[in-house]
Amino acid sequence: MGEVNTFIQSVPLNYFIILSSVLFSLGVLGVLLRKNAIVILGCVELMLNSANLLLAAFSAYKGNSDGQLLVFFIMVVAAAEVAVGLAIIAMLYRNTRSVDVSIFNKLRG
């Protein structure tokens, strides 16, 4: 375990922060600019994974496993989010034959 931490710690922490920030920004832009529900779901996953990368990097640099435990819980939440999101997208496609989220504006209850 010590060999892994020294390898990870050989990469400067700033690189992890910059990479995570770029990935999170790309995810936010994808959510805001895209209209395809599947792409939006993928961009939300990208944002969650960028947070996981940063938590794992900080955990490795600090030398404890608290961040890695949080990564595990975020992965569980992301899996549940994908299951619910895909079910909603499947129902949207079944009713409208499209996965365009602008259709949600036309729905009435």
PDB file of C-alpha atoms in Angstrom:
ATOM      1  CA  MET A   1       0.000   0.000   0.000  1.00  0.00           C
ATOM      2  CA  GLY A   2       2.909   2.349   0.705  1.00  0.00           C
ATOM      3  CA  GLU A   3       4.239   1.882  -2.833  1.00  0.00           C
ATOM      4  CA  VAL A   4       0.953   3.026  -4.334  1.00  0.00           C
ATOM      5  CA  ASN A   5       0.791   6.142  -2.186  1.00  0.00           C
ATOM      6  CA  THR A   6       4.345   7.153  -3.069  1.00  0.00           C
ATOM      7  CA  PHE A   7       3.574   6.725  -6.780  1.00  0.00           C
ATOM      8  CA  ILE A   8       0.412   8.805  -6.512  1.00  0.00           C
ATOM      9  CA  GLN A   9       2.195  11.377  -4.390  1.00  0.00           C
ATOM     10  CA  SER A  10       4.901  11.720  -7.049  1.00  0.00           C
ATOM     11  CA  VAL A  11       2.315  13.484  -9.223  1.00  0.00           C
ATOM     12  CA  PRO A  12       1.728  17.025  -7.921  1.00  0.00           C
ATOM     13  CA  LEU A  13      -1.654  17.562  -6.286  1.00  0.00           C
ATOM     14  CA  ASN A  14      -2.242  20.585  -8.520  1.00  0.00           C
ATOM     15  CA  TYR A  15      -2.480  18.288 -11.535  1.00  0.00           C
ATOM     16  CA  PHE A  16      -5.308  16.336  -9.920  1.00  0.00           C
ATOM     17  CA  ILE A  17      -7.106  19.555  -9.007  1.00  0.00           C
ATOM     18  CA  ILE A  18      -6.772  20.960 -12.535  1.00  0.00           C
ATOM     19  CA  LEU A  19      -7.897  17.701 -14.183  1.00  0.00           C
ATOM     20  CA  SER A  20     -10.858  17.388 -11.831  1.00  0.00           C
ATOM     21  CA  SER A  21     -11.845  21.020 -12.441  1.00  0.00           C
ATOM     22  CA  VAL A  22     -11.692  20.568 -16.218  1.00  0.00           C
ATOM     23  CA  LEU A  23     -13.772  17.382 -16.073  1.00  0.00           C
ATOM     24  CA  PHE A  24     -16.340  18.998 -13.779  1.00  0.00           C
ATOM     25  CA  SER A  25     -16.557  22.064 -16.033  1.00  0.00           C
ATOM     26  CA  LEU A  26     -17.087  19.875 -19.100  1.00  0.00           C
ATOM     27  CA  GLY A  27     -19.852  18.050 -17.256  1.00  0.00           C
ATOM     28  CA  VAL A  28     -21.567  21.304 -16.276  1.00  0.00           C
ATOM     29  CA  LEU A  29     -21.341  22.610 -19.839  1.00  0.00           C
ATOM     30  CA  GLY A  30     -22.782  19.350 -21.153  1.00  0.00           C
ATOM     31  CA  VAL A  31     -25.715  19.508 -18.751  1.00  0.00           C
ATOM     32  CA  LEU A  32     -26.436  23.141 -19.582  1.00  0.00           C
ATOM     33  CA  LEU A  33     -25.981  23.034 -23.359  1.00  0.00           C
ATOM     34  CA  ARG A  34     -27.185  19.603 -24.489  1.00  0.00           C
ATOM     35  CA  LYS A  35     -30.786  18.558 -25.078  1.00  0.00           C
ATOM     36  CA  ASN A  36     -30.336  14.802 -25.331  1.00  0.00           C
ATOM     37  CA  ALA A  37     -31.288  13.173 -22.022  1.00  0.00           C
ATOM     38  CA  ILE A  38     -28.721  10.381 -22.358  1.00  0.00           C
ATOM     39  CA  VAL A  39     -25.896  12.866 -22.928  1.00  0.00           C
ATOM     40  CA  ILE A  40     -27.071  14.891 -19.929  1.00  0.00           C
ATOM     41  CA  LEU A  41     -27.034  11.756 -17.801  1.00  0.00           C
ATOM     42  CA  GLY A  42     -23.502  11.016 -18.976  1.00  0.00           C
ATOM     43  CA  CYS A  43     -22.407  14.552 -18.112  1.00  0.00           C
ATOM     44  CA  VAL A  44     -23.803  14.196 -14.596  1.00  0.00           C
ATOM     45  CA  GLU A  45     -21.761  11.010 -14.275  1.00  0.00           C
ATOM     46  CA  LEU A  46     -18.697  12.932 -15.468  1.00  0.00           C
ATOM     47  CA  MET A  47     -19.236  15.504 -12.717  1.00  0.00           C
ATOM     48  CA  LEU A  48     -19.583  12.794 -10.068  1.00  0.00           C
ATOM     49  CA  ASN A  49     -16.443  11.042 -11.304  1.00  0.00           C
ATOM     50  CA  SER A  50     -14.452  14.280 -11.201  1.00  0.00           C
ATOM     51  CA  ALA A  51     -15.442  14.674  -7.558  1.00  0.00           C
ATOM     52  CA  ASN A  52     -14.411  11.048  -6.971  1.00  0.00           C
ATOM     53  CA  LEU A  53     -11.015  11.689  -8.557  1.00  0.00           C
ATOM     54  CA  LEU A  54     -10.406  14.665  -6.299  1.00  0.00           C
ATOM     55  CA  LEU A  55     -11.527  12.798  -3.179  1.00  0.00           C
ATOM     56  CA  ALA A  56      -9.271   9.847  -3.995  1.00  0.00           C
ATOM     57  CA  ALA A  57      -6.311  12.137  -4.682  1.00  0.00           C
ATOM     58  CA  PHE A  58      -6.726  14.033  -1.423  1.00  0.00           C
ATOM     59  CA  SER A  59      -7.166  10.747   0.416  1.00  0.00           C
ATOM     60  CA  ALA A  60      -3.928   9.401  -1.027  1.00  0.00           C
ATOM     61  CA  TYR A  61      -2.027  12.564  -0.181  1.00  0.00           C
ATOM     62  CA  LYS A  62      -3.394  12.698   3.361  1.00  0.00           C
ATOM     63  CA  GLY A  63      -2.662   9.030   3.911  1.00  0.00           C
ATOM     64  CA  ASN A  64      -6.020   7.873   5.255  1.00  0.00           C
ATOM     65  CA  SER A  65      -8.969   6.105   3.663  1.00  0.00           C
ATOM     66  CA  ASP A  66     -11.775   8.542   4.535  1.00  0.00           C
ATOM     67  CA  GLY A  67     -11.881   9.977   1.009  1.00  0.00           C
ATOM     68  CA  GLN A  68     -11.889   6.530  -0.528  1.00  0.00           C
ATOM     69  CA  LEU A  69     -14.857   5.580   1.636  1.00  0.00           C
ATOM     70  CA  LEU A  70     -16.707   8.655   0.362  1.00  0.00           C
ATOM     71  CA  VAL A  71     -15.824   7.646  -3.204  1.00  0.00           C
ATOM     72  CA  PHE A  72     -17.477   4.283  -2.599  1.00  0.00           C
ATOM     73  CA  PHE A  73     -20.692   5.942  -1.379  1.00  0.00           C
ATOM     74  CA  ILE A  74     -20.707   8.388  -4.294  1.00  0.00           C
ATOM     75  CA  MET A  75     -20.386   5.451  -6.686  1.00  0.00           C
ATOM     76  CA  VAL A  76     -23.399   3.805  -5.043  1.00  0.00           C
ATOM     77  CA  VAL A  77     -25.414   7.021  -5.406  1.00  0.00           C
ATOM     78  CA  ALA A  78     -24.274   7.338  -9.033  1.00  0.00           C
ATOM     79  CA  ALA A  79     -25.415   3.787  -9.782  1.00  0.00           C
ATOM     80  CA  ALA A  80     -28.824   4.521  -8.277  1.00  0.00           C
ATOM     81  CA  GLU A  81     -28.982   7.771 -10.242  1.00  0.00           C
ATOM     82  CA  VAL A  82     -28.258   5.911 -13.481  1.00  0.00           C
ATOM     83  CA  ALA A  83     -30.938   3.318 -12.751  1.00  0.00           C
ATOM     84  CA  VAL A  84     -33.592   5.942 -12.024  1.00  0.00           C
ATOM     85  CA  GLY A  85     -32.429   8.211 -14.847  1.00  0.00           C
ATOM     86  CA  LEU A  86     -32.502   5.450 -17.446  1.00  0.00           C
ATOM     87  CA  ALA A  87     -35.968   4.401 -16.279  1.00  0.00           C
ATOM     88  CA  ILE A  88     -37.203   7.969 -16.735  1.00  0.00           C
ATOM     89  CA  ILE A  89     -35.531   8.211 -20.145  1.00  0.00           C
ATOM     90  CA  ALA A  90     -37.065   4.883 -21.213  1.00  0.00           C
ATOM     91  CA  MET A  91     -40.518   6.104 -20.164  1.00  0.00           C
ATOM     92  CA  LEU A  92     -39.954   9.399 -21.982  1.00  0.00           C
ATOM     93  CA  TYR A  93     -38.911   7.557 -25.129  1.00  0.00           C
ATOM     94  CA  ARG A  94     -41.847   5.149 -24.883  1.00  0.00           C
ATOM     95  CA  ASN A  95     -44.345   8.010 -24.683  1.00  0.00           C
ATOM     96  CA  THR A  96     -42.800  10.523 -27.081  1.00  0.00           C
ATOM     97  CA  ARG A  97     -40.401   8.498 -29.310  1.00  0.00           C
ATOM     98  CA  SER A  98     -37.676  11.038 -28.505  1.00  0.00           C
ATOM     99  CA  VAL A  99     -35.110  11.626 -25.768  1.00  0.00           C
ATOM    100  CA  ASP A 100     -35.062  15.402 -26.259  1.00  0.00           C
ATOM    101  CA  VAL A 101     -35.508  17.120 -22.893  1.00  0.00           C
ATOM    102  CA  SER A 102     -37.229  20.135 -24.450  1.00  0.00           C
ATOM    103  CA  ILE A 103     -40.317  17.903 -24.707  1.00  0.00           C
ATOM    104  CA  PHE A 104     -40.685  18.214 -20.930  1.00  0.00           C
ATOM    105  CA  ASN A 105     -41.863  21.802 -21.487  1.00  0.00           C
ATOM    106  CA  LYS A 106     -44.835  20.513 -23.483  1.00  0.00           C
ATOM    107  CA  LEU A 107     -45.990  17.965 -20.873  1.00  0.00           C
ATOM    108  CA  ARG A 108     -49.075  18.829 -18.909  1.00  0.00           C
ATOM    109  CA  GLY A 109     -50.450  17.068 -15.856  1.00  0.00           C
TER     110      GLY A 109
END
